Coordinates of C-alpha atoms and ligand atoms in Angstrom, one line a residue:
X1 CA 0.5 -4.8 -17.5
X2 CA 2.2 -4.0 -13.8
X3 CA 5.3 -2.6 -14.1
X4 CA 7.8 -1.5 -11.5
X5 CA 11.1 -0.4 -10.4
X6 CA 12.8 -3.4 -9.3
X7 CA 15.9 -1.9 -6.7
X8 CA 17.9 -5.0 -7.6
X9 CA 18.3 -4.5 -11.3
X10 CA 17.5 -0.9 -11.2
X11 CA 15.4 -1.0 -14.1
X12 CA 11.6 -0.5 -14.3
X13 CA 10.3 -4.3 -14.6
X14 CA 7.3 -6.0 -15.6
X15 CA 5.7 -8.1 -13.1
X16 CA 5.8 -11.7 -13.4
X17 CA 5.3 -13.9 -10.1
X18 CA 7.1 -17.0 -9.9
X19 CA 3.3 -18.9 -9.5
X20 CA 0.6 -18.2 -11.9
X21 CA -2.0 -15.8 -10.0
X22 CA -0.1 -15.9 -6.4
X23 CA 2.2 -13.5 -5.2
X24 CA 4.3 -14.1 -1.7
X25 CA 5.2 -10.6 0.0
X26 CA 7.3 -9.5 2.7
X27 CA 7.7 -6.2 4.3
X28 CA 10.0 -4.9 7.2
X29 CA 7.7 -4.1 9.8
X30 CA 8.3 -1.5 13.1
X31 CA 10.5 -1.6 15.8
X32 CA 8.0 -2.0 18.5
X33 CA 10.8 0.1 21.3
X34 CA 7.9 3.2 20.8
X35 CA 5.6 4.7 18.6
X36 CA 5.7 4.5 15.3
X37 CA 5.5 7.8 13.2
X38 CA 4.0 9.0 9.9
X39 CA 7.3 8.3 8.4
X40 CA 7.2 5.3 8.9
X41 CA 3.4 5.0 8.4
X42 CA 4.6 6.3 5.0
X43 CA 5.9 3.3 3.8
X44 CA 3.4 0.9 5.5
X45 CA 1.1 2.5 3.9
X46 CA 2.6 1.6 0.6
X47 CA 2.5 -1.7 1.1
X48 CA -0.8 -1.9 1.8
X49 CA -1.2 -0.2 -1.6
X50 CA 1.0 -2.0 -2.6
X51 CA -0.8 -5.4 -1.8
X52 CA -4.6 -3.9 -2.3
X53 CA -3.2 -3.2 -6.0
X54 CA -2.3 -6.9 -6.3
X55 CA -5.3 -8.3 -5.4
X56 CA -7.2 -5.5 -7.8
X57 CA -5.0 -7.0 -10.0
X58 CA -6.3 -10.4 -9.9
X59 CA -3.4 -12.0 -7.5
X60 CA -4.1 -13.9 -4.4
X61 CA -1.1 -12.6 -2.2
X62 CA 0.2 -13.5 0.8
X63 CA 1.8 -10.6 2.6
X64 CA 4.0 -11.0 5.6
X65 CA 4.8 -8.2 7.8
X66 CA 6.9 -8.7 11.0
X67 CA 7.3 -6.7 14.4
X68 CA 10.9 -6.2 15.2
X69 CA 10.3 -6.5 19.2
X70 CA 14.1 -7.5 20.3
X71 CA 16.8 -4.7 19.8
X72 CA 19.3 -2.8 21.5
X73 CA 16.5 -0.2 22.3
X74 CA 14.1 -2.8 23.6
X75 CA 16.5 -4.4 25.8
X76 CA 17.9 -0.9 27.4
X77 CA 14.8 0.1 27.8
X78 CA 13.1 -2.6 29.6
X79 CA 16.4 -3.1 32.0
X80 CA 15.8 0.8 32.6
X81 CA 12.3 -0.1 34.1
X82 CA 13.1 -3.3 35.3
X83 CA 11.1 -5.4 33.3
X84 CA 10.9 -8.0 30.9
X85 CA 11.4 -7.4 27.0
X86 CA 7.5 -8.7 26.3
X87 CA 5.9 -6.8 29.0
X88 CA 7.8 -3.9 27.6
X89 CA 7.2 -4.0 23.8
X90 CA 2.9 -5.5 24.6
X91 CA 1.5 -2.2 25.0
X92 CA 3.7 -0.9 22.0
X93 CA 2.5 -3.5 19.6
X94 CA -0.8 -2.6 20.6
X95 CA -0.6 0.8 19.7
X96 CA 0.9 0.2 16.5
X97 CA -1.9 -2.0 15.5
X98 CA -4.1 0.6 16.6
X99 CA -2.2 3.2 14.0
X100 CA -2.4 0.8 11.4
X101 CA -6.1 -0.1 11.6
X102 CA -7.3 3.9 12.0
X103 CA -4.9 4.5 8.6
X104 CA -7.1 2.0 7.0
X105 CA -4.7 -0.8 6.0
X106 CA -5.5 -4.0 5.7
X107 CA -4.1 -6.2 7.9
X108 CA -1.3 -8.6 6.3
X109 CA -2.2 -12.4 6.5
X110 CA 1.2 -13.1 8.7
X111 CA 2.3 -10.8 11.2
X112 CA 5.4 -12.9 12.8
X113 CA 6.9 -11.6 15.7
X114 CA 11.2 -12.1 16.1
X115 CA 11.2 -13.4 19.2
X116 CA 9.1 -16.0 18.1
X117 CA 11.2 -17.1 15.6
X118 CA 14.4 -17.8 17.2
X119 CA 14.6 -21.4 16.4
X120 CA 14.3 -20.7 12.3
X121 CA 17.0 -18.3 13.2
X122 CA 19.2 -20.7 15.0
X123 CA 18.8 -23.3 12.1
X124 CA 19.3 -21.0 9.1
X125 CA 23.2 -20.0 11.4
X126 CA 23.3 -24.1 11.8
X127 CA 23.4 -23.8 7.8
X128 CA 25.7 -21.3 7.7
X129 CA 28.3 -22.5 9.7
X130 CA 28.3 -26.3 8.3
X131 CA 28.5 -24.3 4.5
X132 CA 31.6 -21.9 5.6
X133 CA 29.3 -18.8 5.1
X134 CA 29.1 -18.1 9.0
X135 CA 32.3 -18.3 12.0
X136 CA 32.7 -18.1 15.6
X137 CA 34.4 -15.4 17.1
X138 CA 34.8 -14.7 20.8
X139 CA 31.8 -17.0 21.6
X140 CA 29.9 -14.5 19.3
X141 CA 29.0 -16.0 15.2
X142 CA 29.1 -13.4 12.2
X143 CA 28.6 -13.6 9.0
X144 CA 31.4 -14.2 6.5
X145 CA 31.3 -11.7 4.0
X146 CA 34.6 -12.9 1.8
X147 CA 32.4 -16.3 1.4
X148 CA 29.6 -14.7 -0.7
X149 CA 30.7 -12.9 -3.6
X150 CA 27.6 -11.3 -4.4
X151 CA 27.5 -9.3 -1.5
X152 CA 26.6 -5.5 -2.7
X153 CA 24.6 -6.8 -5.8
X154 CA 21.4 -5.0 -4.1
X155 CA 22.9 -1.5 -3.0
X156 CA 25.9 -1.6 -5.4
X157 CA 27.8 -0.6 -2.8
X158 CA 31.8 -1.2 -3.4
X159 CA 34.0 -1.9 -0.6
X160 CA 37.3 -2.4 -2.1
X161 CA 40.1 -2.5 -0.1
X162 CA 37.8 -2.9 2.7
X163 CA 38.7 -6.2 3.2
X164 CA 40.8 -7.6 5.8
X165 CA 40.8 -11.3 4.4
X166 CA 41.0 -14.4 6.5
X167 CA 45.2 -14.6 5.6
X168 CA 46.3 -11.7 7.3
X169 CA 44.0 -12.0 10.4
X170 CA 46.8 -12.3 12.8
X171 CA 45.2 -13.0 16.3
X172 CA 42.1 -13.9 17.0
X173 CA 42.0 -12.3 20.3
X174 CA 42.4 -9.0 18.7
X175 CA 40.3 -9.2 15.9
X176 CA 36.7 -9.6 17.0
X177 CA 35.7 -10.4 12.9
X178 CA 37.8 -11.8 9.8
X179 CA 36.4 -8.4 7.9
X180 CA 35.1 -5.1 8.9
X181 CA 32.3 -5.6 7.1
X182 CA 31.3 -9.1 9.0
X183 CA 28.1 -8.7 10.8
X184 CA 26.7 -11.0 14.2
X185 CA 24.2 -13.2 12.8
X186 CA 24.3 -14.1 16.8
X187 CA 25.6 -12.0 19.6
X188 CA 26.9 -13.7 22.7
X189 CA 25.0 -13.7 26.0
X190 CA 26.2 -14.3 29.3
X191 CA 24.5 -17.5 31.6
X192 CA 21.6 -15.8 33.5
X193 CA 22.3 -12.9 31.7
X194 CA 19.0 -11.9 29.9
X195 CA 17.4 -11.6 27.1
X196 CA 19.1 -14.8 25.9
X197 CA 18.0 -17.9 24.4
X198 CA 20.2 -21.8 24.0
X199 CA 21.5 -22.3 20.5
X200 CA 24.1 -25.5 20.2
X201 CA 26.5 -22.9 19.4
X202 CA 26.3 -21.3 22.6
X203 CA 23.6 -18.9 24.5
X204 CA 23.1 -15.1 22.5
X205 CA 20.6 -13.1 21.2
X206 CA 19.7 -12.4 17.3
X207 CA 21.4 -10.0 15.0
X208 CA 18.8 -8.2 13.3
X209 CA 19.0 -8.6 10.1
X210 CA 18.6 -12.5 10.7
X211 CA 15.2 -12.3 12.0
X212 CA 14.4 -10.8 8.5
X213 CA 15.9 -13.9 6.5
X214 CA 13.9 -16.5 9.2
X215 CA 10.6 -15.0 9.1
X216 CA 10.6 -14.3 5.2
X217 CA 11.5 -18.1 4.7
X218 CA 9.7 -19.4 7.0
X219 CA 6.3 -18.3 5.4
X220 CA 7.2 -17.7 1.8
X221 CA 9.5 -20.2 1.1
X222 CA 13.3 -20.0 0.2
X223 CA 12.6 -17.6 -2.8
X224 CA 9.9 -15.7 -2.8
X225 CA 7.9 -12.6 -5.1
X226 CA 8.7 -9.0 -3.7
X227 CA 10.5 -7.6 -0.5
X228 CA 10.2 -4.0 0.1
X229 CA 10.9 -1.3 3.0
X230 CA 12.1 1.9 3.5
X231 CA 14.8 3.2 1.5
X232 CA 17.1 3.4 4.3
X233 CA 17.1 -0.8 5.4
X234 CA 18.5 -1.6 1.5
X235 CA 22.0 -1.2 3.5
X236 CA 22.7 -3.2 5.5
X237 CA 19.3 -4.7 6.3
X238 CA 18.7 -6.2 2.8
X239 CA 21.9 -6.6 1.5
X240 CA 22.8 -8.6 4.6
X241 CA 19.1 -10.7 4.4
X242 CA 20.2 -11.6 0.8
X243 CA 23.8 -13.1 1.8
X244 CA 21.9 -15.3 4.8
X245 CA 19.4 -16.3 2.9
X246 CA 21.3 -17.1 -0.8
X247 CA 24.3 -17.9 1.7
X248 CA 21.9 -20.6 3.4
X249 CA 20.1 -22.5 0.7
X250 CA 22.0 -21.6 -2.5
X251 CA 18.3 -20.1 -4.2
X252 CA 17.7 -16.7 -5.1
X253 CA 16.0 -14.8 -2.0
X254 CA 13.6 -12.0 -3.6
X255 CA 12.8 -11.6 -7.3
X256 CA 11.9 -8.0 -7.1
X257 CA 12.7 -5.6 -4.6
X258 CA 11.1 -2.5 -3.4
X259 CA 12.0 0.8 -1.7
X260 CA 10.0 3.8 -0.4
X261 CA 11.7 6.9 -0.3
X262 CA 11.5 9.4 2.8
X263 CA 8.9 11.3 4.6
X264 CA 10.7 14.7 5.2
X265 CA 9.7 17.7 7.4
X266 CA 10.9 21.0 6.2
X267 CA 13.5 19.2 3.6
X268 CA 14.7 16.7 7.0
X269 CA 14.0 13.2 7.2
X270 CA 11.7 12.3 9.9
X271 CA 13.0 10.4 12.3
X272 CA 13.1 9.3 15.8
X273 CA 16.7 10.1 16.3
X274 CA 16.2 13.9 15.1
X275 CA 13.1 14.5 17.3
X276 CA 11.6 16.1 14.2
X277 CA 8.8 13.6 13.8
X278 CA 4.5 13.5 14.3
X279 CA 3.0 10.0 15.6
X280 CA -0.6 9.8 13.5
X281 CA -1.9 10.2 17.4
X282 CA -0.2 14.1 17.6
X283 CA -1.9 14.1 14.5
X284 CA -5.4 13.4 15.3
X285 CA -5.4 14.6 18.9
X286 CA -5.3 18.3 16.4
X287 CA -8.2 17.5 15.0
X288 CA -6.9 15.8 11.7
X289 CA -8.6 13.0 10.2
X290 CA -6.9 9.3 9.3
X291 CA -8.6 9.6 6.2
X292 CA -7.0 12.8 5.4
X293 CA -3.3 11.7 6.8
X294 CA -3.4 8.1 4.9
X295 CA -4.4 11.1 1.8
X296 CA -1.6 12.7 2.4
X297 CA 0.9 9.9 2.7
X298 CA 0.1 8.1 0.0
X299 CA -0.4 11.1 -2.6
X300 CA 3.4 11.4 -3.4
X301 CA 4.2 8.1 -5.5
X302 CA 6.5 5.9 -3.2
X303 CA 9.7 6.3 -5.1
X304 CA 9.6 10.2 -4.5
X305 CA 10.4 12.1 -1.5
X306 CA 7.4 13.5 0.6
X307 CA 7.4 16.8 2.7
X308 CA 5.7 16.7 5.3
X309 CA 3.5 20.4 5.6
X310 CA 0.5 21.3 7.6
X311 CA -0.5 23.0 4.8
X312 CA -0.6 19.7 2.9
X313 CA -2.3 17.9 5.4
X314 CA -5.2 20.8 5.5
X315 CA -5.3 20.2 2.0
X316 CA -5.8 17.0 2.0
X317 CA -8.3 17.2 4.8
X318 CA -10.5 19.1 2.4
X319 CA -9.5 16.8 -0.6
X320 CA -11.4 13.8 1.5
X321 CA -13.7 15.4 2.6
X322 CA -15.2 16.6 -1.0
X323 CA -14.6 13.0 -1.9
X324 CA -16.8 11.9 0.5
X325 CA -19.1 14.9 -0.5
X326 CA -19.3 13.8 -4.0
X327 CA -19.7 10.0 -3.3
X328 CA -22.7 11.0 -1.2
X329 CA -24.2 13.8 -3.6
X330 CA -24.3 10.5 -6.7
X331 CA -25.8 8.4 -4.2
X332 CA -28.8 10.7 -3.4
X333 CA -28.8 12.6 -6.9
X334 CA -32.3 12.0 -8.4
X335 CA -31.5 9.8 -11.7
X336 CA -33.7 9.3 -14.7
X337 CA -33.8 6.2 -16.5
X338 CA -30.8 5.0 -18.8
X339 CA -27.1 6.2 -19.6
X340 CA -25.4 8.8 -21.8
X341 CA -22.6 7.9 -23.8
X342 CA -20.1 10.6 -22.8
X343 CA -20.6 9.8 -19.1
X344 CA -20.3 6.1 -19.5
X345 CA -17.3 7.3 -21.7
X346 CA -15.5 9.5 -19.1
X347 CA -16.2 6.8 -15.9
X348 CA -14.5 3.9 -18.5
X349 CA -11.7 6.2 -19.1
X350 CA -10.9 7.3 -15.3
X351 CA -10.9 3.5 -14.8
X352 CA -8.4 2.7 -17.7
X353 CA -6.8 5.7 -16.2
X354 CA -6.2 4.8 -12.9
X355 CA -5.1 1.3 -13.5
X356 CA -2.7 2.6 -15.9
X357 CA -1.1 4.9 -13.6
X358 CA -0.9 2.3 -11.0
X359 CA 0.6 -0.2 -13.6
X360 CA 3.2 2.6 -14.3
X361 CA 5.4 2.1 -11.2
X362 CA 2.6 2.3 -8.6
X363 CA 2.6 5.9 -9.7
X364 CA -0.4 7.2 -7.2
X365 CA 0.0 10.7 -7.8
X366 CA -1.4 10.5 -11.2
X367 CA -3.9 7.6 -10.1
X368 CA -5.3 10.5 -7.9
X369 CA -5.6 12.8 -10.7
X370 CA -7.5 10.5 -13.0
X371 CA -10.1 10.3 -9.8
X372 CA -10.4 14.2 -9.4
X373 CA -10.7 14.5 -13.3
X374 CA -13.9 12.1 -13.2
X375 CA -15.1 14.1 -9.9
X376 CA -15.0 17.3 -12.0
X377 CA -16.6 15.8 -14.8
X378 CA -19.6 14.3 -13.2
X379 CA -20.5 17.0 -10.8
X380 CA -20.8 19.5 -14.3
X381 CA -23.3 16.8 -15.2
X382 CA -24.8 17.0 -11.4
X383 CA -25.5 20.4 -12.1
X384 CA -26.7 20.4 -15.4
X385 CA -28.4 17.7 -17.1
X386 CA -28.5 15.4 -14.2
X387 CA -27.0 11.8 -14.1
X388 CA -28.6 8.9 -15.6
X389 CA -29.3 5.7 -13.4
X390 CA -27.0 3.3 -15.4
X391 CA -24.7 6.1 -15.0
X392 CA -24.8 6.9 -11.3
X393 CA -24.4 2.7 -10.8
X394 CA -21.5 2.7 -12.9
X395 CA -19.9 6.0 -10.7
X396 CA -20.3 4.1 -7.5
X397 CA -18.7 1.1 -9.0
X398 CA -15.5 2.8 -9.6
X399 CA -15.3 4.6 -6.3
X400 CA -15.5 1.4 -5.0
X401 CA -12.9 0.1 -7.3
X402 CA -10.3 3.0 -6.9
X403 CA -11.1 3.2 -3.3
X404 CA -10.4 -1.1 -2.8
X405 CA -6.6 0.4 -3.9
X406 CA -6.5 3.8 -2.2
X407 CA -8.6 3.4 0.6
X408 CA -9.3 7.2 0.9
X409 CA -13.2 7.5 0.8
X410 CA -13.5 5.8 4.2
X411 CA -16.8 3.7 5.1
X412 CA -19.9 4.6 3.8
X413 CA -22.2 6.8 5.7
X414 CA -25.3 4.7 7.4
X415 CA -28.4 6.5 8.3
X416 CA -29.0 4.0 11.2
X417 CA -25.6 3.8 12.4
X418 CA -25.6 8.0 12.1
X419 CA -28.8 7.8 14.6
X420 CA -27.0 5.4 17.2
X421 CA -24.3 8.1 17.2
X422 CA -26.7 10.7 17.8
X423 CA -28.1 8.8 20.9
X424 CA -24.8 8.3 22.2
X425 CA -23.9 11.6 22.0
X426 CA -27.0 13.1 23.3
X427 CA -26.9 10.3 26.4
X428 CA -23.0 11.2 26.9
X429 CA -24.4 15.6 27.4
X430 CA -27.2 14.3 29.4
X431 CA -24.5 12.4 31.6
X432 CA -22.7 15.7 31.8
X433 CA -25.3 17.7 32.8
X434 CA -26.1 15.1 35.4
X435 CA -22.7 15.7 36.8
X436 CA -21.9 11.7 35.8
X437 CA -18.7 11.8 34.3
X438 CA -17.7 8.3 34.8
X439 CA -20.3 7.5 32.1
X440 CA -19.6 10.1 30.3
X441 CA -16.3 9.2 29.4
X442 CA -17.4 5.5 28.7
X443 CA -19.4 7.2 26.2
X444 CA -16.9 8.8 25.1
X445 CA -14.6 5.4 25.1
X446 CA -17.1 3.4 23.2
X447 CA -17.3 6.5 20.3
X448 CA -13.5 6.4 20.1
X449 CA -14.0 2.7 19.5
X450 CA -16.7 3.0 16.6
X451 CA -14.1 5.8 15.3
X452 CA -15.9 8.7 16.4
X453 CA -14.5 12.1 17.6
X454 CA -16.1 14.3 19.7
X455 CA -15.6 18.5 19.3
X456 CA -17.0 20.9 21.8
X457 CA -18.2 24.1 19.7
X458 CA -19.7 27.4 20.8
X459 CA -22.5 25.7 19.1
X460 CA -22.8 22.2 21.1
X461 CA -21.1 19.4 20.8
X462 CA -20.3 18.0 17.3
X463 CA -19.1 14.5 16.1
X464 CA -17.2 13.3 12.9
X465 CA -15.6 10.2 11.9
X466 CA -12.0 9.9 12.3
Ligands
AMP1 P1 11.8 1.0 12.2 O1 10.7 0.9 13.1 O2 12.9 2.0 12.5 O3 12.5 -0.4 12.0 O4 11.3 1.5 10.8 C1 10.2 0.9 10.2 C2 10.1 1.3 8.7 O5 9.9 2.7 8.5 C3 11.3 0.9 7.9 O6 10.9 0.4 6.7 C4 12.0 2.3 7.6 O7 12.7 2.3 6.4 C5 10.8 3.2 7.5 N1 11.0 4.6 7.8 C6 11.7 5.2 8.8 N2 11.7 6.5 8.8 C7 11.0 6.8 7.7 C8 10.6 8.1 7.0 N3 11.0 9.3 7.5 N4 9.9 8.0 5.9 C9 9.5 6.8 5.4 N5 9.8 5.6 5.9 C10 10.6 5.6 7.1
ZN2 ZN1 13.6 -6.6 7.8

């Protein structure tokens, strides 16, 4: 039985979807203004856990994760260089999706972009303004905060005697908003002034958080299973996507509600703004493995803080790599015939194990440690009296079964595919030698495609997987 902290009632929950076997999914996705970090990778990388642990659980989900690619940043930015706000965020988004694919996530079924969403944005502020939930101010319309009650159910935030309060707003000219706490669901925009895009209520640009309540709606429907993100967007970002969307269409939004703590780097949240941050490129242009950083990020259950170390990474670096060691070493082992009943016992019990971890708030740390229990277990048997052939089928099975969750043992090592490698590589030094380095480095291209890394050693030229 899944069970997890849902942010909105604090309490631990157990997991019911509103439709038998489906679940509908929505996760804040990057700001596509640079690159994205491991911080950030952090929590994407939970909600690909996330989501691979629903469908091991049965559930056919449909995830949705959008690309923020219109912002303050983005529009400075591409005015800086004198270009438009696409051609700006394209090679951005590309990267990202590179990222994502090296960490090994799956790719989410809708990946909506804002600024091709504007017009379920304009027609969810339509709503708003004919309800009384949304007003006009100085051409600009925000969000009225005094007409939704439940605003501050999610982050329990209290803002007593915050209030303004439509009565004593004097002038109009004066006061930009009825209420401090008003945000612009739609910010005014000059004629030919750009980015900017024709809404019957006048010409602007999105607020953010709108984009949020549009695309979430749009492909889940009004109410929908789980939304979840950093820790950092429940306020404002959620708290705000809640009053536009229950503001809008009267129905509760999200049933469940999820946060990911912060990646930190010595004891300091990673982040942009501080400069203290690692792209996963910085990463693996040192030599560190994808494998090893998705490891690393996802070893710390999501509701616990991470610090980021090097020392950590290395560890983790090893911790794959003897993963992939052992999966290997059971596939070649030599087997004799049947199964012995503590083995089968111990491979049934890492299973229950894992899954019950996981069902325990997503709680991966400990889903890791039923895997390196079974690990320890089976290579004593390795060396000893040898693994039996039912047994060895039945270790590989629950590699596979862990790894269709964690992701962490990477692909599987192919003899055939090794030896096309090993031609590449010895065509690419033959190319070298030859003084041909345009082909050379379109070997070298085309082995960073198949996710291959080149090293040059005192010893030659060796390869790995990334
Ligand atoms: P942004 O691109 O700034 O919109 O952020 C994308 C996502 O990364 C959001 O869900 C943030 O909450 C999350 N995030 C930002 N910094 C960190 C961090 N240091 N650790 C974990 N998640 C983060
Ligand atoms: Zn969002």
């Amino acid at each position: 039985m899944l069970k997890f902290f849902n942010t909105l009632s604090r309490q631990q929950e157990e997991f019911q979807p509103l439709e038998e076997g489906k679940v509908r999914m929505y996760i804040c996705g990057p700001t596509v203004w640079n690159f994205a970090h491991i911080g950030n990778f952090r929590t994407f990388v939970f909600g690909d856990i996330l989501r691979r642990y629903l469908k091991f659980k049965g559930y056919q989900v449909t995830h949705v994760f959008n690309l923020t690619d219109i912002d303050d940043r983005i529009i400075k930015e591409a005015a800086a260089r004198n270009i438009s706000i696409d051609e700006f965020t394209a090679p951005y988004i590309q990267y990202f999706w590179e990222d994502f694919d090296a960490l090994g996530n799956e790719r989410p079924e809708v990946t909506p972009r804002a600024t091709h969403h504007i017009p379920e944005m304009i027609a969810i502020i339509e709503k708003l303004l004919e309800n009384g939930h949304a007003y006009e101010s100085d051409g600009s319309i925000y969000y009225r905060i005094a007409a939704f009650p439940e605003y501050g159910k999610l982050s329990r935030i209290k803002f007593e005697g915050n209030i303004a309060g439509g009565s004593e707003r004097v002038d109009t000219d004066k006061y930009e908003k009825e209420d401090a706490r008003d945000f612009a669901l739609w910010k005014l925009v000059g004629e030919g002034e750009e980015p900017g895009w024709d809404a019957p209520f006048g010409r602007g640009r999105p607020g953010w958080h709108i984009e949020c309540s549009a695309m979430s709606m749009r492909y889940l429907g009004e109410t929908f299973d789980i939304h979840a993100g950093g820790q950092d967007l429940q306020f404002p970002h959620h708290e705000n996507e809640i009053a536009q969307s229950e503001g809008a269409t009267g129905k509760l939004f999200s049933k469940y509600w999820i946060h990911s703590e912060f990646l930190k780097i010595d004891d300091v949240t990673m982040s942009k703004s501080k400069g203290n941050f690692f792209t996963f490129r910085d990463l693996w242009e040192q030599g560190y493995s994808a494998l090893a950083i998705r490891y690393l990020l996802l070893s710390v259950p999501t509701r616990k803080q991470l610090n980021f170390t090097f020392e950590g990474l290395k560890g983790a670096e090893s911790t794959v790599e003897r993963l992939r060691n052992f999966r290997q070493l059971v596939k070649e082992a030599k087997v004799s015939d049947g199964t012995d009943a503590n083995v089968a016992a111990a491979v049934s019990k890492a299973l229950a194990d894992f899954e019950s971890s996981m069902d325990d708030d997503f709680n991966t740390a400990a889903a890791l440690a039923a895997i390196h229990d079974l690990v320890r277990e089976i290579n004593t048997v390795l060396a000893g009296p040898g693994l039996k052939s039912e047994d060895r089928e039945a270790v590989l099975n629950a590699i596979g079964k862990f790894d269709s969750v964690l992701g962490i043992f990477g692909p599987e090592d192919s003899e055939s595919l090794d030896a096309e490698i090993e031609a590449l590589v010895e065509e690419r030094q033959a190319a070298r030698r030859d003084r041909n380095f345009a082909r050379s480095d379109e070997i070298r291209d085309l082995l960073a495609e198949k996710g291959i890394v080149l090293e040059d050693t005192k010893d030659g030229v060796r390869w790995k997987r990334k």
